[in-house]
Amino acid sequence: MKLANLCYSALAFSLAMTACKKENDQESTREKVPGFDISSLDSTVKACDDFDTYVNGGWKKANPIPGTESRWGAFNVLDKENKEVRLRGIINEIVKLEDRKKGSEEQQIADYYQSYLDTVTIEKRAITPLKPYLDKINGVQSLKDLASVSGELQKVGVSSVVGLGVDADLKNSKINVLYQGQDGLSLGERSYYERTDSSTVKVREEFVKHVDKMFSLAAFGDPKPGQTILDFETKLAKLQLTNVELRDPVKTYNKMSFKGFQALVPDFDVETFAGKQDIKTDSIVVQNKAYLENVNKLLKATPIATLKLYTKWQLLSRFAGYLPKSFDQENFRFFSTVMRGTKQQKARVERAIRSTDGLLGMPLGKLFSKKYFPEEDKKKVSEMIENVRTVYGERIDKLSWMGDSTKAKAHKKLKAFTYKIGYPDKWKDYSSIDVVKDKLFENVIAASLYAHKEEIDKIGKPVDKAEWLMTPQTVNAYYNPLNNEIVFPAGILQPPFYNRDADDAINYGGIIAVIGHEFTHGFDDQGSQFDDEGNLKNWWTPSDRANFDKLTKKYIDYFSGIEALPGFKINGALTIGENVADLGGLTLAYYALEKSLKGKAEPAPIDGFNWKQRFFLGWAQVWHMNTTNEALRNQVQTDPHSPAKDRINGPMPHLKEFEAAWNCAPNSKMILPDSARIVIW
């Protein structure tokens, strides 16, 4: 559909009409964005010794982390612009509308936004909105009662020790199925409960103080709730799989009858737990049988009073950001300042925008896409994707470690890749969500119940291949192995990732390397276990899989040797998928660029850099970032992505193309001998 046609949809209120009238003038009047700003450089450092500092040292000095952030880089800058400038403008235009029909997206967006800003009412209501849930928790007298209350709470996003969710069946990707997973850790990952270094011990100490403070603010009166909850969660953490073990789709796929699931936790009434969530199914995929058996033992051995305390904490923590200022600030102090080093909260208006985006992101995304994503960009990105697909096929043919039969199946999977660009072709109907402008808590509940029902209704039904898992304004991209698809929201298709004003080398190092990254996810340690139809199925010969595993093991060991902070090394096994995708993405993009230049005159240098060098500049500027130590520690323990500095520097020693582009001496810090280089794709 042409952009001009979008101007006359059902949401053609004043904002959209204004955008349409100005459409023809915008291209001629907008300020062009340079492909690369040479002030970002730090020429006191050699490119071949520390490429990140060489390319981004100047930028880092000029862009310290704002007090409201824990990290500051290209993603954050663009996300801030998308949300706090572009979405803010859209919301402000909607709020000005005098006639907003009840149930319309304009009414929902405006009234939710205003309910978040209505701090007078929020303070006046105190924790009264929680009372119906608190009464039910206080009434719990048995594990069966706990299962009932926990099920009801999970409908609105409150965690318990057992989590239920819906997704495509890994072994029958056309049908949705119910999944069970481990849940319930306030600190997010079991290493936070196990590590003995001083910084992690300090986090646990602060967690105890945080829980005590929250219970005090709520006037619950429970003695030492923080230590009691930490002790319980520590026991729970010891039962859970590590984040590395969770990467194994075979180990974590255990399909069984629902009765079989019940038999694993006989003392916790999962039938009631599921029933309270309106779940009806005969089968379920269990993540870890041993976890459920051990959780049953833990629940049985834990006093009901402790389990009630834990449930109250999960409720309070889930909704702290929607309660009076004292709760909100204390929640921020622990989870943002202690855990990530963020010094101050964003202004209430900025948080209102982000909260509205969090709950009503798709209706906002519809408007965002109309105004900020031209149809010609969608066409251009489609062409780039096909370019990468072609080069990937050529790279597969040249592999020395993969045999012909596996190559044929790899080609089949590559050919079956589909992609989505910018925004959905069809939009969901949110009109059933009841949003009112003076009841923030109830609005959050209404949106949560809508999202829950949407998921539960999918069980046993065909997968909707058109569904998006990100909103259009999101600064990110993803590969979905179950759909065998790559998805690029409009939010990321802007400078510095995609810059229509930049030379090809910068764009190939930026957005095309990102496209190659997502393609490579289809063939990383996880994605390679899914076939062309998105089913968990081995399509490799044993020798080819062994060769692949040998290469990835070397790359795991390589990254595991990198220290992000004193005492905190990168977890190579956790980050292997993203690291392989970065290496593959860079390789594909480089050769796609080289292919595009064949038969043409060699591009003239820009700012003294040739096209090969500018390709790598394009990659490095995408990942420039300053990060707090707290956020860095959290990242290496919980995040499957390596720190930004190492996403830049990490792959370079393995790329002969980098060495040649920068004419690196053999003794340079970022150069490896050929025998140590790892080439996968």
Short mmCIF file of C-alpha atoms in Angstrom, two decimals, residues 252-564:
data_model
loop_
_atom_site.label_atom_id
_atom_site.label_comp_id
_atom_site.label_asym_id
_atom_site.label_seq_id
_atom_site.Cartn_x
_atom_site.Cartn_y
_atom_site.Cartn_z
CA THR A 252 13.86 -27.97 27.61
CA TYR A 253 11.23 -29.58 25.35
CA ASN A 254 9.33 -32.23 27.29
CA LYS A 255 5.82 -32.59 25.90
CA MET A 256 3.35 -34.54 28.00
CA SER A 257 -0.29 -34.81 28.92
CA PHE A 258 -1.65 -32.26 31.35
CA LYS A 259 -2.26 -35.12 33.77
CA GLY A 260 1.43 -35.96 33.53
CA PHE A 261 2.19 -32.36 34.44
CA GLN A 262 -0.11 -32.64 37.45
CA ALA A 263 1.70 -35.77 38.59
CA LEU A 264 4.99 -33.85 38.80
CA VAL A 265 3.56 -31.36 41.32
CA PRO A 266 0.90 -33.35 43.17
CA ASP A 267 0.82 -31.04 46.21
CA PHE A 268 0.36 -27.85 44.16
CA ASP A 269 -3.02 -27.97 42.44
CA VAL A 270 -1.97 -27.08 38.89
CA GLU A 271 -5.44 -27.88 37.58
CA THR A 272 -6.83 -25.06 39.71
CA PHE A 273 -3.76 -22.91 38.94
CA ALA A 274 -4.40 -23.28 35.21
CA GLY A 275 -8.16 -23.09 35.57
CA LYS A 276 -7.95 -19.69 37.24
CA GLN A 277 -6.11 -18.57 34.12
CA ASP A 278 -8.91 -19.92 31.89
CA ILE A 279 -6.54 -22.51 30.47
CA LYS A 280 -8.03 -25.67 29.00
CA THR A 281 -5.69 -28.13 27.32
CA ASP A 282 -4.85 -31.81 27.27
CA SER A 283 -1.12 -31.32 26.68
CA ILE A 284 1.75 -29.11 27.82
CA VAL A 285 5.46 -28.72 27.11
CA VAL A 286 7.38 -28.88 30.37
CA GLN A 287 10.73 -27.11 30.57
CA ASN A 288 12.37 -29.21 33.28
CA LYS A 289 10.74 -32.16 35.03
CA ALA A 290 13.25 -32.19 37.86
CA TYR A 291 12.49 -28.55 38.63
CA LEU A 292 8.79 -29.26 39.03
CA GLU A 293 9.39 -32.28 41.24
CA ASN A 294 11.77 -30.29 43.43
CA VAL A 295 9.49 -27.25 43.52
CA ASN A 296 6.73 -29.52 44.79
CA LYS A 297 9.04 -30.60 47.62
CA LEU A 298 10.06 -27.01 48.35
CA LEU A 299 6.46 -25.79 48.51
CA LYS A 300 5.46 -28.68 50.73
CA ALA A 301 8.36 -27.99 53.12
CA THR A 302 7.82 -24.21 53.25
CA PRO A 303 5.44 -22.72 55.84
CA ILE A 304 2.26 -21.32 54.32
CA ALA A 305 3.04 -18.02 56.04
CA THR A 306 6.28 -17.75 54.05
CA LEU A 307 4.54 -18.56 50.77
CA LYS A 308 1.91 -15.91 51.47
CA LEU A 309 4.65 -13.42 52.26
CA TYR A 310 6.41 -14.27 49.00
CA THR A 311 3.16 -13.88 47.03
CA LYS A 312 2.46 -10.50 48.62
CA TRP A 313 5.96 -9.42 47.64
CA GLN A 314 5.49 -10.49 44.03
CA LEU A 315 2.22 -8.54 43.89
CA LEU A 316 3.74 -5.43 45.43
CA SER A 317 6.81 -5.58 43.19
CA ARG A 318 4.76 -6.10 40.02
CA PHE A 319 2.67 -2.97 40.55
CA ALA A 320 5.11 -0.71 42.44
CA GLY A 321 5.53 1.60 39.45
CA TYR A 322 1.79 2.34 39.41
CA LEU A 323 1.50 3.10 43.13
CA PRO A 324 2.21 6.33 45.05
CA LYS A 325 5.56 8.11 44.69
CA SER A 326 7.18 6.50 47.74
CA PHE A 327 6.71 3.00 46.31
CA ASP A 328 7.71 4.07 42.83
CA GLN A 329 10.91 5.74 44.04
CA GLU A 330 11.96 2.80 46.20
CA ASN A 331 11.30 0.40 43.34
CA PHE A 332 13.49 2.59 41.12
CA ARG A 333 16.20 2.84 43.78
CA PHE A 334 16.73 -0.90 43.89
CA PHE A 335 16.00 -2.20 40.41
CA SER A 336 17.48 0.78 38.53
CA THR A 337 20.10 2.33 40.81
CA VAL A 338 21.40 -0.70 42.73
CA MET A 339 21.02 -3.23 39.93
CA ARG A 340 21.99 -1.01 36.97
CA GLY A 341 23.59 2.18 38.25
CA THR A 342 20.91 4.58 37.01
CA LYS A 343 21.16 7.72 39.14
CA GLN A 344 17.81 9.40 38.63
CA GLN A 345 14.34 8.68 37.33
CA LYS A 346 13.06 10.12 34.09
CA ALA A 347 10.53 12.91 34.36
CA ARG A 348 6.96 11.73 34.93
CA VAL A 349 5.92 12.88 31.43
CA GLU A 350 8.67 10.81 29.80
CA ARG A 351 7.71 7.77 31.86
CA ALA A 352 4.07 8.30 30.95
CA ILE A 353 4.99 8.12 27.27
CA ARG A 354 7.00 4.94 27.79
CA SER A 355 4.27 3.36 29.91
CA THR A 356 1.65 4.16 27.27
CA ASP A 357 3.95 2.67 24.66
CA GLY A 358 4.39 -0.43 26.83
CA LEU A 359 0.66 -1.12 27.11
CA LEU A 360 -0.69 0.37 23.88
CA GLY A 361 2.37 0.05 21.67
CA MET A 362 0.63 -1.27 18.59
CA PRO A 363 -1.99 1.50 18.31
CA LEU A 364 0.83 4.02 18.76
CA GLY A 365 2.92 2.08 16.27
CA LYS A 366 0.22 2.43 13.63
CA LEU A 367 0.50 6.21 13.88
CA PHE A 368 4.29 6.15 14.16
CA SER A 369 4.59 4.10 10.98
CA LYS A 370 2.41 6.46 8.99
CA LYS A 371 4.43 9.48 9.92
CA TYR A 372 7.99 8.20 10.07
CA PHE A 373 8.40 5.21 7.75
CA PRO A 374 8.18 5.99 4.02
CA GLU A 375 7.23 3.17 1.69
CA GLU A 376 10.45 3.64 -0.30
CA ASP A 377 12.48 2.65 2.77
CA LYS A 378 10.53 -0.61 2.98
CA LYS A 379 11.36 -1.33 -0.65
CA LYS A 380 15.04 -0.53 -0.12
CA VAL A 381 15.33 -2.79 2.93
CA SER A 382 13.65 -5.62 1.00
CA GLU A 383 16.29 -5.31 -1.69
CA MET A 384 19.06 -5.39 0.92
CA ILE A 385 17.62 -8.51 2.53
CA GLU A 386 17.60 -10.34 -0.79
CA ASN A 387 21.17 -9.20 -1.38
CA VAL A 388 22.23 -10.77 1.91
CA ARG A 389 20.29 -13.96 1.13
CA THR A 390 22.19 -14.33 -2.16
CA VAL A 391 25.58 -13.86 -0.51
CA TYR A 392 24.70 -16.28 2.30
CA GLY A 393 23.96 -18.94 -0.30
CA GLU A 394 27.32 -18.33 -1.93
CA ARG A 395 29.07 -18.56 1.44
CA ILE A 396 27.37 -21.89 2.19
CA ASP A 397 28.65 -23.30 -1.10
CA LYS A 398 32.23 -22.38 -0.17
CA LEU A 399 32.22 -23.97 3.30
CA SER A 400 34.94 -26.57 3.76
CA TRP A 401 33.59 -27.96 7.03
CA MET A 402 30.07 -28.75 5.77
CA GLY A 403 29.18 -31.64 3.46
CA ASP A 404 26.98 -31.52 0.37
CA SER A 405 23.87 -33.11 1.88
CA THR A 406 23.80 -30.64 4.78
CA LYS A 407 24.53 -27.77 2.41
CA ALA A 408 21.47 -28.71 0.36
CA LYS A 409 19.29 -28.53 3.47
CA ALA A 410 20.92 -25.28 4.54
CA HIS A 411 20.02 -23.81 1.15
CA LYS A 412 16.46 -25.05 1.58
CA LYS A 413 16.20 -23.31 4.94
CA LEU A 414 17.79 -20.12 3.60
CA LYS A 415 15.35 -20.05 0.68
CA ALA A 416 12.41 -20.51 3.06
CA PHE A 417 13.37 -17.43 5.14
CA THR A 418 10.58 -14.85 5.20
CA TYR A 419 10.77 -11.30 6.47
CA LYS A 420 8.66 -8.46 7.82
CA ILE A 421 9.66 -4.84 7.47
CA GLY A 422 8.46 -1.70 9.19
CA TYR A 423 5.01 -2.54 10.52
CA PRO A 424 2.29 -5.23 10.39
CA ASP A 425 0.12 -5.65 7.34
CA LYS A 426 -2.89 -6.00 9.63
CA TRP A 427 -3.54 -4.39 12.99
CA LYS A 428 -5.13 -5.92 16.07
CA ASP A 429 -8.37 -4.67 17.56
CA TYR A 430 -7.82 -3.28 21.07
CA SER A 431 -11.28 -1.74 21.45
CA SER A 432 -12.31 -4.17 24.19
CA ILE A 433 -9.75 -2.75 26.63
CA ASP A 434 -11.61 -0.44 29.00
CA VAL A 435 -9.36 2.56 29.68
CA VAL A 436 -10.39 5.46 31.92
CA LYS A 437 -8.35 8.57 32.67
CA ASP A 438 -8.53 8.53 36.48
CA LYS A 439 -7.72 4.89 37.32
CA LEU A 440 -4.17 3.94 36.34
CA PHE A 441 -4.12 0.63 38.21
CA GLU A 442 -7.37 -0.60 36.65
CA ASN A 443 -6.07 0.39 33.21
CA VAL A 444 -2.97 -1.74 33.72
CA ILE A 445 -5.14 -4.63 34.87
CA ALA A 446 -7.45 -4.26 31.85
CA ALA A 447 -4.54 -4.27 29.41
CA SER A 448 -2.94 -7.24 31.20
CA LEU A 449 -6.15 -9.26 31.07
CA TYR A 450 -6.52 -8.48 27.37
CA ALA A 451 -2.98 -9.67 26.66
CA HIS A 452 -3.50 -12.79 28.75
CA LYS A 453 -6.75 -13.71 27.02
CA GLU A 454 -5.15 -13.11 23.64
CA GLU A 455 -2.43 -15.64 24.47
CA ILE A 456 -4.68 -18.26 26.08
CA ASP A 457 -7.09 -18.18 23.15
CA LYS A 458 -4.24 -19.33 20.89
CA ILE A 459 -3.80 -22.72 22.58
CA GLY A 460 -4.38 -25.54 20.09
CA LYS A 461 -5.01 -23.12 17.22
CA PRO A 462 -2.91 -22.45 14.10
CA VAL A 463 -0.02 -20.01 14.47
CA ASP A 464 -0.70 -16.58 13.00
CA LYS A 465 2.35 -16.10 10.78
CA ALA A 466 1.46 -12.44 10.30
CA GLU A 467 1.75 -11.58 14.00
CA TRP A 468 4.50 -9.22 15.13
CA LEU A 469 6.39 -9.74 18.40
CA MET A 470 7.70 -6.15 18.44
CA THR A 471 5.99 -2.82 17.94
CA PRO A 472 6.95 -0.76 14.85
CA GLN A 473 8.68 1.93 16.94
CA THR A 474 11.03 -0.55 18.65
CA VAL A 475 14.75 -0.01 18.08
CA ASN A 476 15.58 -3.67 17.57
CA ALA A 477 15.16 -6.62 15.21
CA TYR A 478 14.69 -10.36 15.68
CA TYR A 479 14.79 -13.81 14.16
CA ASN A 480 11.96 -16.18 15.03
CA PRO A 481 13.11 -19.79 14.46
CA LEU A 482 9.56 -21.15 14.70
CA ASN A 483 8.44 -18.99 11.76
CA ASN A 484 11.89 -19.04 10.13
CA GLU A 485 11.52 -15.28 9.71
CA ILE A 486 13.46 -12.09 10.31
CA VAL A 487 11.68 -8.93 11.44
CA PHE A 488 12.85 -5.32 11.16
CA PRO A 489 10.59 -2.72 12.81
CA ALA A 490 10.49 0.83 11.45
CA GLY A 491 12.07 2.03 14.69
CA ILE A 492 15.51 0.66 13.87
CA LEU A 493 15.47 1.60 10.18
CA GLN A 494 16.85 5.06 10.90
CA PRO A 495 20.36 6.53 11.36
CA PRO A 496 22.86 5.30 12.33
CA PHE A 497 21.51 1.83 11.47
CA TYR A 498 19.99 2.78 8.13
CA ASN A 499 20.78 6.18 6.70
CA ARG A 500 19.42 7.05 3.26
CA ASP A 501 21.95 9.91 3.09
CA ALA A 502 25.00 7.72 3.79
CA ASP A 503 27.36 5.99 1.38
CA ASP A 504 26.81 2.28 0.79
CA ALA A 505 29.80 1.24 2.89
CA ILE A 506 28.34 2.85 6.03
CA ASN A 507 24.92 1.26 5.47
CA TYR A 508 26.41 -2.15 4.73
CA GLY A 509 28.44 -1.96 7.96
CA GLY A 510 25.31 -0.85 9.80
CA ILE A 511 21.88 -2.14 8.79
CA ILE A 512 23.07 -4.82 6.36
CA ALA A 513 25.36 -6.32 8.99
CA VAL A 514 22.32 -6.29 11.30
CA ILE A 515 20.30 -8.05 8.60
CA GLY A 516 23.13 -10.57 8.22
CA HIS A 517 23.15 -10.96 12.00
CA GLU A 518 19.47 -11.92 12.03
CA PHE A 519 19.95 -14.29 9.07
CA THR A 520 22.80 -15.98 10.94
CA HIS A 521 20.56 -16.58 13.94
CA GLY A 522 18.83 -19.15 11.77
CA PHE A 523 22.11 -21.05 11.76
CA ASP A 524 23.55 -20.32 15.23
CA ASP A 525 23.79 -22.89 18.03
CA GLN A 526 20.02 -22.69 18.64
CA GLY A 527 18.58 -21.70 15.27
CA SER A 528 20.53 -24.42 13.48
CA GLN A 529 18.44 -27.01 15.33
CA PHE A 530 15.26 -25.90 13.51
CA ASP A 531 14.46 -26.89 9.94
CA ASP A 532 13.11 -24.82 7.06
CA GLU A 533 9.54 -25.07 8.40
CA GLY A 534 10.54 -23.94 11.89
CA ASN A 535 10.39 -27.36 13.54
CA LEU A 536 12.91 -28.61 16.08
CA LYS A 537 14.46 -31.27 13.89
CA ASN A 538 18.02 -32.36 13.16
CA TRP A 539 18.91 -31.74 9.51
CA TRP A 540 22.67 -32.16 9.89
CA THR A 541 24.92 -35.16 9.29
CA PRO A 542 26.71 -36.18 12.51
CA SER A 543 30.12 -35.15 11.13
CA ASP A 544 28.90 -31.72 9.99
CA ARG A 545 27.28 -31.05 13.35
CA ALA A 546 30.50 -32.11 15.09
CA ASN A 547 32.48 -29.71 12.91
CA PHE A 548 30.06 -26.88 13.68
CA ASP A 549 30.14 -27.60 17.42
CA LYS A 550 33.94 -27.64 17.35
CA LEU A 551 34.01 -24.18 15.77
CA THR A 552 31.45 -22.72 18.16
CA LYS A 553 33.29 -24.24 21.14
CA LYS A 554 36.44 -22.38 20.08
CA TYR A 555 34.41 -19.17 19.83
CA ILE A 556 32.90 -19.81 23.26
CA ASP A 557 36.39 -20.20 24.73
CA TYR A 558 37.58 -17.08 22.94
CA PHE A 559 34.85 -14.85 24.41
CA SER A 560 35.05 -16.52 27.83
CA GLY A 561 38.58 -15.17 28.07
CA ILE A 562 37.43 -11.55 27.79
CA GLU A 563 37.06 -9.71 31.10
CA ALA A 564 34.30 -7.09 31.02
#
